DNA sequence: GTCGAGATTGACT
DNA sequence: GTCAATCTCGACT
């Protein structure tokens, strides 16, 4: 019995807050991706903030505006899909138009369309399905074609969810050789959730 | 046209 | 804990 409900996309003003605040607010919200095969969704349980101009670890650092980072300068609420090795990561563009800031979605907890996720990404441990930025994009079928998608309407959007009980923050992971930027406490997660990557 | 780098994952010791 | 895999973009010749 598959949960079938109508998701309500968040409104534009939700994204028009400081990036660090948006990163916290996104926890507990639901990421929804609709495909011809069906709808998959997951509760966001882990995020990271990337502050463009002042953050060396961010792709928008130093106002390097290229075709690849172009979407970071657009209005908040757009999807920035980035490729790394053979994996994809998904960010939500935040802050104001013209500021290359974004929030990386690092992990979600499967909510609906779980059968389809398992088909795309067969795993022995259910916990491994979406507990990482490259994992959730594979499970939910997010590709480069989703680059630049405006996440306020289907087929890719974020819906309001329940507020997490307890939120923690700390330093980001996976970004070495970026100097002091790696120690910034820009990572947020839902305390105790098994789908948080580490 | 060619070369190098990157916000990761999974398998193995 | 270490290490290799594999793809797109961006810079340079």
Short mmCIF file of C-alpha atoms (C1' of nucleotides) in Angstrom, two decimals:
data_model
loop_
_atom_site.label_atom_id
_atom_site.label_comp_id
_atom_site.label_asym_id
_atom_site.label_seq_id
_atom_site.Cartn_x
_atom_site.Cartn_y
_atom_site.Cartn_z
CA UNK A 1 0.00 0.00 0.00
CA UNK A 2 1.73 3.05 -1.27
CA UNK A 3 1.22 6.39 0.40
CA UNK A 4 -0.40 8.68 -2.10
CA UNK A 5 -0.85 12.23 -1.03
CA UNK A 6 -0.75 15.68 -2.49
CA UNK A 7 2.42 17.53 -1.71
CA UNK A 8 2.29 21.29 -1.39
CA UNK A 9 5.41 22.98 -2.77
CA UNK A 10 6.96 25.55 -0.47
CA UNK A 11 6.41 29.16 -1.45
CA UNK A 12 9.12 31.45 -2.77
CA UNK A 13 9.49 33.40 0.46
CA UNK A 14 10.64 30.23 2.23
CA UNK A 15 13.90 30.44 0.31
CA UNK A 16 14.42 34.16 0.81
CA UNK A 17 16.21 33.85 4.13
CA UNK A 18 19.93 33.73 5.00
CA UNK A 19 21.57 30.56 3.70
CA UNK A 20 22.46 29.18 7.12
CA UNK A 21 18.87 29.64 8.22
CA UNK A 22 17.51 27.96 5.12
CA UNK A 23 19.83 25.00 5.72
CA UNK A 24 18.22 24.52 9.13
CA UNK A 25 14.70 25.18 7.91
CA UNK A 26 15.01 22.56 5.18
CA UNK A 27 15.48 19.79 7.74
CA UNK A 28 12.21 17.89 8.03
CA UNK A 29 10.93 19.13 4.68
CA UNK A 30 10.16 16.68 1.90
CA UNK A 31 12.06 16.49 -1.37
CA UNK A 32 9.76 15.28 -4.15
CA UNK A 33 10.72 14.01 -7.61
CA UNK A 34 8.11 12.93 -10.12
CA UNK A 35 9.00 10.73 -13.06
CA UNK A 36 7.02 8.78 -15.62
CA UNK A 37 7.43 5.70 -13.44
CA UNK A 38 6.02 7.36 -10.36
CA UNK A 39 6.69 9.75 -7.55
CA UNK A 40 9.52 9.39 -5.05
CA UNK A 41 9.99 11.53 -1.99
CA UNK A 42 12.19 11.73 1.07
CA UNK A 43 12.40 13.72 4.28
CA UNK A 44 15.49 15.90 4.36
CA UNK A 45 17.59 14.96 7.37
CA UNK A 46 20.99 16.45 6.55
CA UNK A 47 22.12 19.64 4.80
CA UNK A 48 25.21 21.76 4.30
CA UNK A 49 25.43 25.49 3.61
CA UNK A 50 27.76 26.87 0.96
CA UNK A 51 28.31 30.60 1.17
CA UNK A 52 29.60 31.68 -2.21
CA UNK A 53 31.68 34.81 -1.85
CA UNK A 54 33.25 34.18 1.52
CA UNK A 55 33.41 30.39 1.47
CA UNK A 56 36.40 28.81 -0.23
CA UNK A 57 34.74 25.42 -0.39
CA UNK A 58 31.84 26.71 -2.47
CA UNK A 59 31.87 26.65 -6.23
CA UNK A 60 30.76 30.23 -6.37
CA UNK A 61 33.75 31.42 -4.36
CA UNK A 62 35.36 34.57 -5.70
CA UNK A 63 32.47 35.30 -8.03
CA UNK A 64 33.68 32.82 -10.61
CA UNK A 65 30.64 32.88 -12.81
CA UNK A 66 30.67 30.24 -15.49
CA UNK A 67 28.13 28.19 -17.33
CA UNK A 68 28.44 25.53 -14.66
CA UNK A 69 27.79 27.81 -11.69
CA UNK A 70 25.43 30.15 -13.50
CA UNK A 71 22.37 28.86 -11.70
CA UNK A 72 23.86 29.80 -8.32
CA UNK A 73 23.35 33.42 -9.27
CA UNK A 74 19.69 32.96 -10.11
CA UNK A 75 16.75 33.44 -7.78
CA UNK A 76 16.61 31.20 -4.69
CA UNK A 77 14.71 27.95 -5.07
CA UNK A 78 16.50 26.70 -8.17
CA UNK A 79 18.21 23.31 -8.24
CA UNK A 80 21.95 23.18 -8.76
CA UNK A 81 22.94 19.66 -9.77
CA UNK A 82 26.66 19.02 -9.64
CA UNK A 83 28.65 16.04 -10.84
CA UNK A 84 31.51 14.55 -8.92
CA UNK A 85 33.25 11.37 -10.12
CA UNK A 86 30.33 9.16 -11.07
CA UNK A 87 27.91 10.69 -8.60
CA UNK A 88 25.51 13.60 -8.58
CA UNK A 89 24.82 16.07 -5.80
CA UNK A 90 21.84 18.36 -5.50
CA UNK A 91 21.84 21.86 -4.05
CA UNK A 92 19.09 24.38 -3.47
CA UNK A 93 20.03 27.91 -4.50
CA UNK A 94 19.50 30.30 -1.62
CA UNK A 95 20.09 33.87 -0.53
CA UNK A 96 19.30 36.71 -2.93
CA UNK A 97 19.49 36.79 -6.69
CA UNK A 98 23.10 37.56 -7.57
CA UNK A 99 24.64 35.82 -4.56
CA UNK A 100 26.18 32.41 -5.32
CA UNK A 101 24.99 30.72 -2.14
CA UNK A 102 23.32 27.35 -1.85
CA UNK A 103 22.34 24.52 0.46
CA UNK A 104 23.53 21.00 -0.30
CA UNK A 105 21.11 18.20 0.51
CA UNK A 106 23.31 15.47 1.96
CA UNK A 107 20.77 12.90 3.09
CA UNK A 108 17.05 12.13 3.13
CA UNK A 109 14.86 9.53 4.79
CA UNK A 110 12.75 7.60 2.24
CA UNK A 111 9.11 8.66 2.49
CA UNK A 112 7.19 7.44 -0.54
CA UNK A 113 7.96 5.67 -3.81
CA UNK A 114 10.29 3.39 -1.91
CA UNK A 115 9.80 0.46 -4.28
CA UNK A 116 10.98 2.59 -7.16
CA UNK A 117 13.99 3.81 -5.22
CA UNK A 118 14.96 0.24 -4.46
CA UNK A 119 14.63 -0.59 -8.13
CA UNK A 120 17.00 2.18 -9.12
CA UNK A 121 19.37 1.45 -6.29
CA UNK A 122 19.26 -2.11 -4.91
CA UNK A 123 20.79 -2.23 -1.44
CA UNK A 124 21.08 -4.90 1.20
CA UNK A 125 20.67 -2.47 4.06
CA UNK A 126 17.65 -0.19 3.74
CA UNK A 127 19.61 2.40 5.63
CA UNK A 128 22.06 2.68 2.74
CA UNK A 129 19.36 3.72 0.29
CA UNK A 130 19.58 7.49 0.71
CA UNK A 131 22.16 8.11 3.45
CA UNK A 132 24.48 10.24 1.36
CA UNK A 133 24.36 12.99 -1.27
CA UNK A 134 25.28 10.70 -4.18
CA UNK A 135 22.95 7.98 -2.94
CA UNK A 136 19.78 9.97 -2.69
CA UNK A 137 20.13 11.42 -6.18
CA UNK A 138 20.54 7.93 -7.61
CA UNK A 139 17.60 6.53 -5.63
CA UNK A 140 15.31 9.40 -6.61
CA UNK A 141 16.39 9.54 -10.22
CA UNK A 142 17.88 13.02 -10.20
CA UNK A 143 20.08 13.72 -13.23
CA UNK A 144 21.80 16.57 -14.99
CA UNK A 145 18.53 17.29 -16.75
CA UNK A 146 17.30 18.57 -13.40
CA UNK A 147 20.02 21.22 -13.38
CA UNK A 148 18.40 24.64 -13.16
CA UNK A 149 14.96 23.29 -12.32
CA UNK A 150 12.83 25.75 -10.34
CA UNK A 151 11.83 23.77 -7.26
CA UNK A 152 8.48 25.43 -6.61
CA UNK A 153 6.50 23.17 -8.91
CA UNK A 154 6.54 19.59 -10.24
CA UNK A 155 8.29 17.46 -11.32
CA UNK A 156 10.95 18.47 -8.79
CA UNK A 157 10.13 20.46 -5.68
CA UNK A 158 10.33 20.63 -1.91
CA UNK A 159 7.25 20.29 0.25
CA UNK A 160 6.62 21.34 3.79
CA UNK A 161 7.05 18.54 6.32
CA UNK A 162 7.20 18.00 10.03
CA UNK A 163 9.64 19.93 12.18
CA UNK A 164 12.50 17.78 13.41
CA UNK A 165 12.67 17.09 17.13
CA UNK A 166 16.32 17.95 17.56
CA UNK A 167 18.77 19.60 15.15
CA UNK A 168 22.52 19.48 15.49
CA UNK A 169 25.25 21.34 13.63
CA UNK A 170 28.94 20.83 13.05
CA UNK A 171 31.74 20.99 10.52
CA UNK A 172 31.28 19.76 6.99
CA UNK A 173 32.82 16.60 5.68
CA UNK A 174 34.36 15.47 2.42
CA UNK A 175 36.02 18.77 1.61
CA UNK A 176 39.70 18.57 2.44
CA UNK A 177 42.40 20.87 1.06
CA UNK A 178 40.14 23.88 1.29
CA UNK A 179 41.98 25.29 4.24
CA UNK A 180 40.13 26.76 7.16
CA UNK A 181 36.80 26.61 5.36
CA UNK A 182 36.49 22.93 6.21
CA UNK A 183 36.05 23.69 9.89
CA UNK A 184 33.10 26.03 9.51
CA UNK A 185 29.99 24.70 11.31
CA UNK A 186 27.84 24.82 8.20
CA UNK A 187 26.48 21.30 8.39
CA UNK A 188 23.08 20.56 9.93
CA UNK A 189 21.34 17.28 10.62
CA UNK A 190 18.43 15.73 12.50
CA UNK A 191 19.78 14.29 15.71
CA UNK A 192 19.53 10.53 15.94
CA UNK A 193 18.19 9.91 12.45
CA UNK A 194 19.73 6.72 10.99
CA UNK A 195 19.88 8.16 7.47
CA UNK A 196 22.34 10.91 8.39
CA UNK A 197 25.54 9.95 6.58
CA UNK A 198 27.94 10.01 9.52
"C1'" DG B 1 41.25 18.67 -29.36
"C1'" DT B 2 43.47 17.43 -24.94
"C1'" DC B 3 44.16 17.57 -20.02
"C1'" DG B 4 43.07 18.08 -15.16
"C1'" DA B 5 40.07 18.60 -11.15
"C1'" DG B 6 36.11 17.66 -8.26
"C1'" DA B 7 31.03 19.15 -2.29
"C1'" DT B 8 31.67 10.63 -3.26
"C1'" DT B 9 30.96 5.78 -2.92
"C1'" DG B 10 32.06 1.00 -2.29
"C1'" DA B 11 35.23 -2.74 -2.01
"C1'" DC B 12 39.11 -4.50 0.18
"C1'" DT B 13 43.14 -5.10 3.97
"C1'" DG C 1 42.00 2.81 7.34
"C1'" DT C 2 43.36 3.05 2.10
"C1'" DC C 3 42.38 3.21 -2.87
"C1'" DA C 4 40.37 3.12 -7.46
"C1'" DA C 5 36.32 4.12 -10.40
"C1'" DT C 6 34.22 7.31 -14.02
"C1'" DC C 7 31.98 11.86 -16.11
"C1'" DT C 8 31.31 16.72 -17.20
"C1'" DC C 9 32.97 21.19 -17.43
"C1'" DG C 10 36.54 24.69 -18.02
"C1'" DA C 11 41.14 26.25 -19.34
"C1'" DC C 12 44.59 26.10 -22.55
"C1'" DT C 13 47.07 24.74 -27.14
#
